[in-house]
Short mmCIF file of C-alpha atoms in Angstrom, two decimals:
data_model
loop_
_atom_site.label_atom_id
_atom_site.label_comp_id
_atom_site.label_asym_id
_atom_site.label_seq_id
_atom_site.Cartn_x
_atom_site.Cartn_y
_atom_site.Cartn_z
CA MET A 758 34.03 64.53 19.95
CA ASN A 759 35.65 67.27 17.91
CA MET A 760 36.21 64.60 15.08
CA PHE A 761 36.51 65.32 11.37
CA TYR A 762 36.13 63.33 8.28
CA ASP A 763 35.31 63.21 4.84
CA GLU A 764 31.70 62.53 4.50
CA LEU A 765 30.64 62.42 1.78
CA LEU A 766 33.65 59.86 0.50
CA PHE A 767 33.25 57.80 3.71
CA ARG A 768 29.72 56.75 4.62
CA THR A 769 30.09 54.60 7.34
CA ASP A 770 29.51 54.18 10.49
CA LYS A 771 32.60 52.59 11.44
CA ARG A 772 35.76 54.69 12.73
CA PRO A 773 39.62 53.52 13.39
CA TRP A 774 39.82 55.10 16.86
CA ILE A 775 39.36 53.15 19.89
CA GLY A 776 37.79 54.99 22.78
CA GLU A 777 36.09 59.11 23.19
CA LEU A 778 38.63 62.46 23.88
CA PRO A 779 38.12 63.25 27.21
CA GLN A 780 36.35 66.53 28.31
CA THR A 781 39.23 69.50 28.61
CA SER A 782 38.62 72.61 29.96
CA THR A 783 42.27 73.68 29.41
CA ASN A 784 44.76 73.61 26.65
CA ASP A 785 47.43 71.97 29.02
CA PHE A 786 47.27 68.46 28.16
CA ASN A 787 49.37 65.64 27.96
CA PHE A 788 49.59 62.38 25.71
CA ALA A 789 51.55 59.48 23.71
CA ILE A 790 52.75 58.42 20.74
CA MET A 791 52.78 54.56 20.30
CA GLY A 792 55.65 53.15 17.42
CA ASP A 793 55.86 50.57 14.93
CA ARG A 794 54.36 47.14 16.55
CA SER A 795 55.52 44.73 13.41
CA GLY A 796 56.54 43.70 11.36
CA PHE A 797 57.52 41.08 13.11
CA ALA A 798 56.06 41.63 16.89
CA ILE A 799 57.86 40.96 19.86
CA GLU A 800 55.19 38.84 21.65
CA GLY A 801 53.94 41.17 24.72
CA VAL A 802 56.26 44.23 24.59
CA PHE A 803 53.57 46.27 22.88
CA GLU A 804 50.82 45.25 25.30
CA GLU A 805 53.50 46.12 28.13
CA ALA A 806 54.23 48.81 26.69
CA LEU A 807 49.85 49.97 27.06
CA ARG A 808 50.00 48.45 30.41
CA GLN A 809 52.86 51.54 30.91
CA VAL A 810 50.54 53.94 29.63
CA LYS A 811 47.93 53.67 31.24
CA ARG A 812 49.92 53.97 34.36
CA LEU A 813 51.61 57.54 33.50
CA ASN A 814 47.72 58.04 32.27
CA PRO A 815 47.51 60.69 29.40
CA ASP A 816 44.69 61.79 27.58
CA PHE A 817 44.76 60.29 24.58
CA VAL A 818 47.60 57.58 22.76
CA VAL A 819 48.54 58.55 19.17
CA ALA A 820 49.58 55.02 16.95
CA VAL A 821 51.61 55.77 14.11
CA GLY A 822 50.98 52.17 11.94
CA ASP A 823 52.30 49.14 11.40
CA LEU A 824 49.80 47.49 14.56
CA ILE A 825 49.63 43.89 12.94
CA GLU A 826 52.56 41.63 11.03
CA GLY A 827 49.19 41.79 8.09
CA TYR A 828 49.93 40.90 4.31
CA TRP A 829 47.17 37.93 4.25
CA GLN A 830 46.06 36.87 1.40
CA GLN A 831 42.99 35.61 3.08
CA ALA A 832 40.82 38.12 5.88
CA ASP A 833 40.26 35.71 8.26
CA GLY A 834 44.48 35.83 8.84
CA ALA A 835 43.93 39.89 9.33
CA HIS A 836 40.42 39.87 11.25
CA ARG A 837 42.07 37.17 14.36
CA GLU A 838 45.24 39.59 14.44
CA TRP A 839 42.53 42.36 14.51
CA ASP A 840 40.59 40.72 16.82
CA GLU A 841 43.65 40.44 19.16
CA LEU A 842 45.06 43.94 19.20
CA GLU A 843 41.99 45.42 19.61
CA ARG A 844 41.30 43.33 22.55
CA HIS A 845 44.42 44.85 24.11
CA ILE A 846 43.41 48.43 23.38
CA GLN A 847 39.93 48.42 25.41
CA SER A 848 41.33 46.45 27.94
CA SER A 849 43.71 49.29 28.68
CA GLY A 850 40.34 51.42 28.92
CA LEU A 851 42.92 54.25 26.73
CA PRO A 852 41.54 57.04 24.24
CA PHE A 853 43.47 55.41 20.92
CA PHE A 854 44.25 56.75 17.35
CA PRO A 855 45.47 54.61 14.72
CA VAL A 856 47.09 55.41 11.21
CA ALA A 857 47.24 52.98 8.91
CA GLY A 858 51.24 51.35 8.42
CA ASN A 859 51.95 49.03 5.36
CA HIS A 860 51.29 45.73 7.45
CA ASP A 861 48.09 46.85 8.58
CA TYR A 862 46.75 48.20 4.60
CA GLY A 863 49.53 46.59 2.61
CA ASN A 864 47.53 45.09 -0.13
CA GLU A 865 44.04 44.68 -1.27
CA VAL A 866 42.54 42.22 1.36
CA MET A 867 44.33 44.37 4.16
CA LYS A 868 42.92 47.39 2.57
CA LYS A 869 38.98 45.72 2.53
CA VAL A 870 39.55 44.44 6.01
CA TRP A 871 39.97 47.76 7.32
CA GLN A 872 37.67 49.50 5.26
CA GLU A 873 34.92 46.79 6.76
CA ARG A 874 36.47 47.42 10.14
CA LYS A 875 37.45 50.91 10.22
CA GLY A 876 35.82 52.71 7.83
CA ILE A 877 38.10 55.17 7.24
CA ASP A 878 41.59 56.05 6.18
CA TYR A 879 42.40 59.63 7.79
CA TYR A 880 40.39 62.22 10.22
CA ALA A 881 41.79 64.63 11.83
CA PHE A 882 40.29 65.73 15.25
CA ARG A 883 40.97 68.99 17.94
CA TYR A 884 41.65 69.22 21.35
CA GLY A 885 42.23 72.16 23.23
CA ASN A 886 43.64 74.41 20.95
CA VAL A 887 45.82 71.58 18.85
CA LEU A 888 44.58 69.95 15.71
CA PHE A 889 45.63 66.21 15.29
CA LEU A 890 45.98 65.22 10.89
CA ALA A 891 45.75 61.45 10.79
CA LEU A 892 47.20 61.11 7.48
CA HIS A 893 47.06 57.92 5.10
CA THR A 894 50.07 57.27 2.88
CA GLU A 895 49.10 53.69 1.89
CA GLU A 896 47.61 53.87 -1.73
CA PRO A 897 48.71 51.97 -3.99
CA GLN A 898 48.77 49.12 -2.16
CA HIS A 899 52.22 46.76 -2.80
CA ALA A 900 51.42 43.39 -2.06
CA LEU A 901 54.33 41.15 -2.04
CA SER A 902 54.83 38.04 -4.52
CA PRO A 903 53.62 34.42 -3.53
CA GLU A 904 57.03 33.48 -2.72
CA LEU A 905 57.76 36.33 -0.32
CA GLU A 906 54.22 36.15 1.04
CA LEU A 907 55.48 32.26 2.20
CA ALA A 908 58.81 33.74 3.26
CA PHE A 909 56.94 36.44 5.10
CA ARG A 910 54.97 33.89 7.46
CA GLU A 911 57.95 31.49 8.01
CA THR A 912 59.83 34.43 8.60
CA GLU A 913 57.46 35.66 10.96
CA LEU A 914 56.51 31.90 12.73
CA ARG A 915 60.50 31.36 13.25
CA SER A 916 61.15 34.63 15.14
CA LYS A 917 58.54 34.06 17.37
CA ARG A 918 59.39 30.61 17.59
CA GLU A 919 62.97 30.94 18.22
CA PRO A 920 63.13 34.62 19.34
CA GLU A 921 67.09 34.58 20.09
CA GLN A 922 68.00 33.60 15.93
CA ALA A 923 65.09 36.60 14.97
CA GLU A 924 67.43 39.79 13.59
CA GLU A 925 69.26 36.83 11.33
CA VAL A 926 65.73 35.65 9.86
CA ILE A 927 64.66 39.02 9.66
CA ARG A 928 67.61 39.78 8.09
CA GLU A 929 67.40 36.80 5.42
CA LEU A 930 64.50 37.94 4.78
CA LEU A 931 65.40 41.47 3.81
CA GLU A 932 68.23 40.09 1.93
CA SER A 933 65.58 38.43 0.08
CA ILE A 934 63.00 41.19 -1.01
CA ALA A 935 66.09 43.22 -1.43
CA GLU A 936 67.38 40.44 -4.15
CA GLN A 937 64.01 40.65 -6.10
CA THR A 938 64.22 44.43 -6.03
CA LYS A 939 67.04 45.02 -6.81
CA ASP A 940 66.38 46.70 -10.33
CA ILE A 941 63.39 49.14 -8.63
CA LYS A 942 64.77 52.78 -8.58
CA ASN A 943 64.75 54.58 -5.14
CA LYS A 944 63.42 51.43 -3.44
CA HIS A 945 64.52 52.71 -0.53
CA VAL A 946 62.76 55.98 -0.80
CA PRO A 947 59.47 56.51 0.78
CA ASN A 948 56.68 56.52 -1.19
CA PRO A 949 53.72 58.40 -0.03
CA CYS A 950 50.62 59.04 -2.05
CA ILE A 951 48.49 61.35 -0.48
CA GLY A 952 45.67 62.06 -3.18
CA GLU A 953 43.35 64.70 -4.39
CA GLU A 954 40.31 63.68 -2.21
CA GLN A 955 42.59 63.86 0.96
CA PHE A 956 44.34 66.93 0.41
CA ALA A 957 41.12 68.90 0.17
CA PHE A 958 40.24 66.65 3.06
CA ILE A 959 43.41 68.94 4.71
CA GLU A 960 42.96 72.00 3.31
CA LYS A 961 39.96 72.43 4.53
CA THR A 962 39.96 71.57 7.55
CA LEU A 963 43.15 73.62 7.87
CA HIS A 964 41.30 76.13 6.71
CA ASP A 965 38.08 75.90 9.47
CA HIS A 966 40.64 75.83 12.07
CA PRO A 967 43.37 78.92 11.79
CA ASP A 968 43.56 79.43 15.64
CA VAL A 969 44.82 76.76 16.94
CA ASP A 970 48.53 76.98 18.65
CA MET A 971 49.46 73.54 16.86
CA THR A 972 49.23 71.69 14.52
CA PHE A 973 50.67 67.80 14.91
CA VAL A 974 50.89 66.38 11.37
CA ILE A 975 50.52 62.20 11.43
CA THR A 976 51.45 59.60 8.74
CA HIS A 977 53.19 56.14 8.59
CA GLN A 978 55.90 56.57 5.94
CA PRO A 979 57.86 59.76 6.96
CA VAL A 980 56.73 62.21 4.11
CA TRP A 981 59.85 64.07 4.45
CA LYS A 982 61.70 62.12 3.59
CA THR A 983 59.80 61.87 -0.13
CA ASP A 984 61.16 62.60 -2.89
CA SER A 985 57.96 63.51 -4.17
CA ALA A 986 55.87 66.63 -4.35
CA VAL A 987 53.76 64.99 -0.99
CA TYR A 988 55.87 67.03 1.59
CA GLU A 989 55.86 70.39 -0.19
CA ARG A 990 52.42 70.44 -0.61
CA LEU A 991 51.96 69.62 2.86
CA VAL A 992 53.75 72.34 3.95
CA GLN A 993 52.32 75.02 1.55
CA ALA A 994 49.06 73.61 2.71
CA LEU A 995 49.88 74.49 6.59
CA ASN A 996 50.68 78.13 5.22
CA ALA A 997 53.54 78.64 8.40
CA ARG A 998 50.98 77.92 10.96
CA PRO A 999 53.33 76.16 14.01
CA PHE A 1000 53.53 72.40 13.22
CA THR A 1001 54.78 68.90 14.29
CA MET A 1002 55.27 66.01 11.79
CA LEU A 1003 55.05 62.27 12.74
CA ALA A 1004 55.81 59.07 11.77
CA GLY A 1005 56.80 55.05 11.89
CA HIS A 1006 58.33 52.48 9.34
CA PHE A 1007 61.68 53.08 9.33
CA HIS A 1008 61.86 50.87 13.42
CA LYS A 1009 64.67 54.07 14.31
CA LEU A 1010 63.67 56.87 16.58
CA GLU A 1011 64.97 60.51 14.95
CA LEU A 1012 63.92 64.43 15.55
CA THR A 1013 64.71 66.55 12.74
CA LYS A 1014 64.36 70.16 12.76
CA VAL A 1015 63.23 71.94 9.26
CA ALA A 1016 62.36 75.94 9.29
CA GLY A 1017 62.04 75.71 13.18
CA HIS A 1018 59.56 72.47 13.01
CA ALA A 1019 60.03 69.30 15.00
CA HIS A 1020 59.89 65.77 12.16
CA ILE A 1021 60.00 63.10 14.69
CA GLN A 1022 60.20 59.44 13.08
CA MET A 1023 59.10 57.15 15.59
CA GLY A 1024 61.10 54.03 16.37
CA ARG A 1025 59.75 50.11 18.18
CA THR A 1026 57.06 49.70 19.97
CA GLY A 1027 57.10 46.38 19.96
CA ALA A 1028 58.85 45.63 16.23
CA ASN A 1029 61.77 43.64 16.01
CA LYS A 1030 64.88 44.82 15.42
CA HIS A 1031 65.34 45.33 11.38
CA LYS A 1032 69.32 46.31 11.84
CA ALA A 1033 71.35 47.36 14.92
CA GLY A 1034 71.67 50.98 15.93
CA LEU A 1035 72.38 52.84 18.98
CA ASP A 1036 69.17 54.18 19.02
CA ASP A 1037 67.59 51.05 18.13
CA PHE A 1038 65.16 50.22 21.33
CA HIS A 1039 61.22 50.04 22.40
CA HIS A 1040 59.93 53.15 23.62
CA ILE A 1041 57.39 55.85 23.51
CA LEU A 1042 57.02 58.86 23.34
CA TRP A 1043 55.87 61.64 25.85
CA VAL A 1044 54.36 64.68 24.62
CA ALA A 1045 53.37 67.36 27.23
CA MET A 1046 51.34 70.61 25.36
CA LYS A 1047 51.74 73.63 27.49
CA ASP A 1048 51.07 77.18 26.27
CA GLY A 1049 50.53 75.87 23.01
CA LEU A 1050 54.01 74.64 23.14
CA PRO A 1051 55.14 70.96 23.03
CA THR A 1052 57.54 69.63 25.09
CA PHE A 1053 59.04 65.72 23.70
CA THR A 1054 60.61 63.10 26.29
CA ALA A 1055 61.25 59.39 24.83
CA ILE A 1056 60.85 56.81 27.56
CA LYS A 1057 62.82 53.64 27.07
CA LEU A 1058 60.41 50.80 27.98
CA GLU A 1059 63.54 48.97 29.07
CA GLY A 1060 63.26 51.59 31.81
CA MET A 1061 60.42 51.49 33.15
CA LEU A 1062 59.77 49.79 36.47
CA ALA A 1063 55.93 49.87 37.99
CA LEU A 1064 56.36 49.31 41.75
CA ASP A 1065 53.07 48.18 42.78
CA ALA A 1066 52.61 49.07 47.15
#
């Protein structure tokens, strides 16, 4: 496979992706993007999404992170979640390429579990004449206080036990978090950190692949919404090549165009609502590459109906 990672930094045989890219002799192909499964996953939605995506038969799947609830203080809980999720992904038979979200990598325990199981925090791959940068935005970790972790676990249980009350109990948790963090400046602004080692990898990978038709930059947090220099530095590294940025985190589908480049924030693929909105629905994004250009189709899961003849 045309997979690339920092071999000096990540000396491991573990990989975050599942499956292998199929062989291709053309630059026209299709892939699917899946949004946040958590926080507070609605049971069965992500799994049904996998089944529906399988029927669509993409060449591969990309996921923008927050695949498990996470924020565990004991590794056993995190491993149980990953074991269950990976069984569903593997049974789908779909090549699956994720990035880490804050739920997947949100404290030192979660970071250790990710590195034990998946080895690599960021990577890249090339498919035909398209380059994919799967980047990491979750350093440093922002662990929950013991009180908030207890509230988080209770909210997780209640949202599953009483799904009709899920929005209310999640809102209560978010209000509690807001109260505890009210003195933190810019708390609603994404704070992605892409360090020097990762930027060195990004710049080398872009230098090694100057001939691609399109570059996809995949992160969990939407870096274009940050007030840091991360976004500007990424754009500078891309050096006017055609690119599209993909992210998640806020559970709301948005398309923004900046200087002609699409910036797509995915909504939910299984996660519960955090706030109401007309565009707040479970979906996948279907991407068709043809002649070096992508077209994007958001597919509502609620509108998909499989007919088994």
